[in-house]
């Protein structure tokens, strides 16, 4: 799967380097495991498109050696995320992660073309504060939010109760692979 996924990591705030010197590895591991889990057991809105693109690139198209999927992870600040949240979601506040899916149900990607999944943007101060407030290790919390962001890019949502249960269940399964406890259970 790793050769099928093109991941860009953009660090807009150097404080992220203090969180993890191996941010690239953390992102890649979490994104790959999320994509694998979603493809094998998920039903996000964009799963069928992702499966079709992966199948096309494995069936001998001219671009069989090129990455099939592209995701950009941006590690930024509360101010930057607040601006994006205000401009795109009409909510003038910071949030931990924003995902901007590049796909909708109407888009058709020609065989052999790279599928742009989208971007996930992370707010440093909010994530650190949430980890402290919930008494969770920062890297565990960040891993959860990377998984959460990728699931959003694959079409998962949590606006309705049934969707939230499905998304949270898949998050918990993926995080279990990393030895991270269920993020939806409060620390004792």
PDB file of C-alpha atoms in Angstrom, residues 1 5 7 26-43 47 50 69 71 73 142-154 156 167 170-175 177-178:
ATOM      1  CA  UNK A   1       0.000   0.000   0.000  1.00  0.00           C
ATOM      2  CA  UNK A   5       0.064   6.517  -1.339  1.00  0.00           C
ATOM      3  CA  UNK A   7       1.979  11.770   1.384  1.00  0.00           C
ATOM      4  CA  UNK A  26       3.969   8.902  12.308  1.00  0.00           C
ATOM      5  CA  UNK A  27       1.818  10.398   9.550  1.00  0.00           C
ATOM      6  CA  UNK A  28       2.684   7.697   7.017  1.00  0.00           C
ATOM      7  CA  UNK A  29       2.046   4.835   9.462  1.00  0.00           C
ATOM      8  CA  UNK A  30      -1.291   6.239  10.621  1.00  0.00           C
ATOM      9  CA  UNK A  31      -2.444   7.131   7.094  1.00  0.00           C
ATOM     10  CA  UNK A  32      -1.505   3.730   5.643  1.00  0.00           C
ATOM     11  CA  UNK A  33      -3.180   1.784   8.429  1.00  0.00           C
ATOM     12  CA  UNK A  34      -6.295   3.962   8.161  1.00  0.00           C
ATOM     13  CA  UNK A  35      -6.506   3.515   4.419  1.00  0.00           C
ATOM     14  CA  UNK A  36      -6.004  -0.250   4.705  1.00  0.00           C
ATOM     15  CA  UNK A  37      -8.674  -0.597   7.413  1.00  0.00           C
ATOM     16  CA  UNK A  38     -11.151   1.593   5.539  1.00  0.00           C
ATOM     17  CA  UNK A  39     -10.636  -0.323   2.289  1.00  0.00           C
ATOM     18  CA  UNK A  40     -11.032  -3.739   3.905  1.00  0.00           C
ATOM     19  CA  UNK A  41     -13.908  -3.044   6.260  1.00  0.00           C
ATOM     20  CA  UNK A  42     -15.186   0.448   5.720  1.00  0.00           C
ATOM     21  CA  UNK A  43     -17.924   2.167   3.814  1.00  0.00           C
ATOM     22  CA  UNK A  47     -14.242   4.195  -0.639  1.00  0.00           C
ATOM     23  CA  UNK A  50     -10.426   4.817  -3.979  1.00  0.00           C
ATOM     24  CA  UNK A  69      -3.576   8.452  -3.878  1.00  0.00           C
ATOM     25  CA  UNK A  71      -2.858  13.376   0.795  1.00  0.00           C
ATOM     26  CA  UNK A  73      -0.901  16.887   5.996  1.00  0.00           C
ATOM     27  CA  UNK A 142      -2.109  13.249  17.403  1.00  0.00           C
ATOM     28  CA  UNK A 143      -2.231   9.708  15.978  1.00  0.00           C
ATOM     29  CA  UNK A 144      -5.956   9.635  16.699  1.00  0.00           C
ATOM     30  CA  UNK A 145      -6.450  12.957  14.899  1.00  0.00           C
ATOM     31  CA  UNK A 146      -4.426  11.803  11.871  1.00  0.00           C
ATOM     32  CA  UNK A 147      -6.641   8.707  11.645  1.00  0.00           C
ATOM     33  CA  UNK A 148      -9.720  10.905  12.155  1.00  0.00           C
ATOM     34  CA  UNK A 149      -8.627  13.316   9.424  1.00  0.00           C
ATOM     35  CA  UNK A 150      -7.927  10.534   6.905  1.00  0.00           C
ATOM     36  CA  UNK A 151     -11.320   8.958   7.600  1.00  0.00           C
ATOM     37  CA  UNK A 152     -12.951  12.318   6.854  1.00  0.00           C
ATOM     38  CA  UNK A 153     -11.020  12.455   3.565  1.00  0.00           C
ATOM     39  CA  UNK A 154     -12.433   9.015   2.751  1.00  0.00           C
ATOM     40  CA  UNK A 156     -16.634   9.318   6.887  1.00  0.00           C
ATOM     41  CA  UNK A 167     -16.370   6.195  12.464  1.00  0.00           C
ATOM     42  CA  UNK A 170     -13.060   2.142  12.978  1.00  0.00           C
ATOM     43  CA  UNK A 171     -10.814   4.724  14.689  1.00  0.00           C
ATOM     44  CA  UNK A 172     -10.615   2.535  17.783  1.00  0.00           C
ATOM     45  CA  UNK A 173      -9.717  -0.557  15.700  1.00  0.00           C
ATOM     46  CA  UNK A 174      -6.963   1.301  13.847  1.00  0.00           C
ATOM     47  CA  UNK A 175      -5.507   2.857  16.994  1.00  0.00           C
ATOM     48  CA  UNK A 177      -2.935  -1.666  16.080  1.00  0.00           C
ATOM     49  CA  UNK A 178      -0.627   1.060  17.467  1.00  0.00           C
TER      50      UNK A 178
END
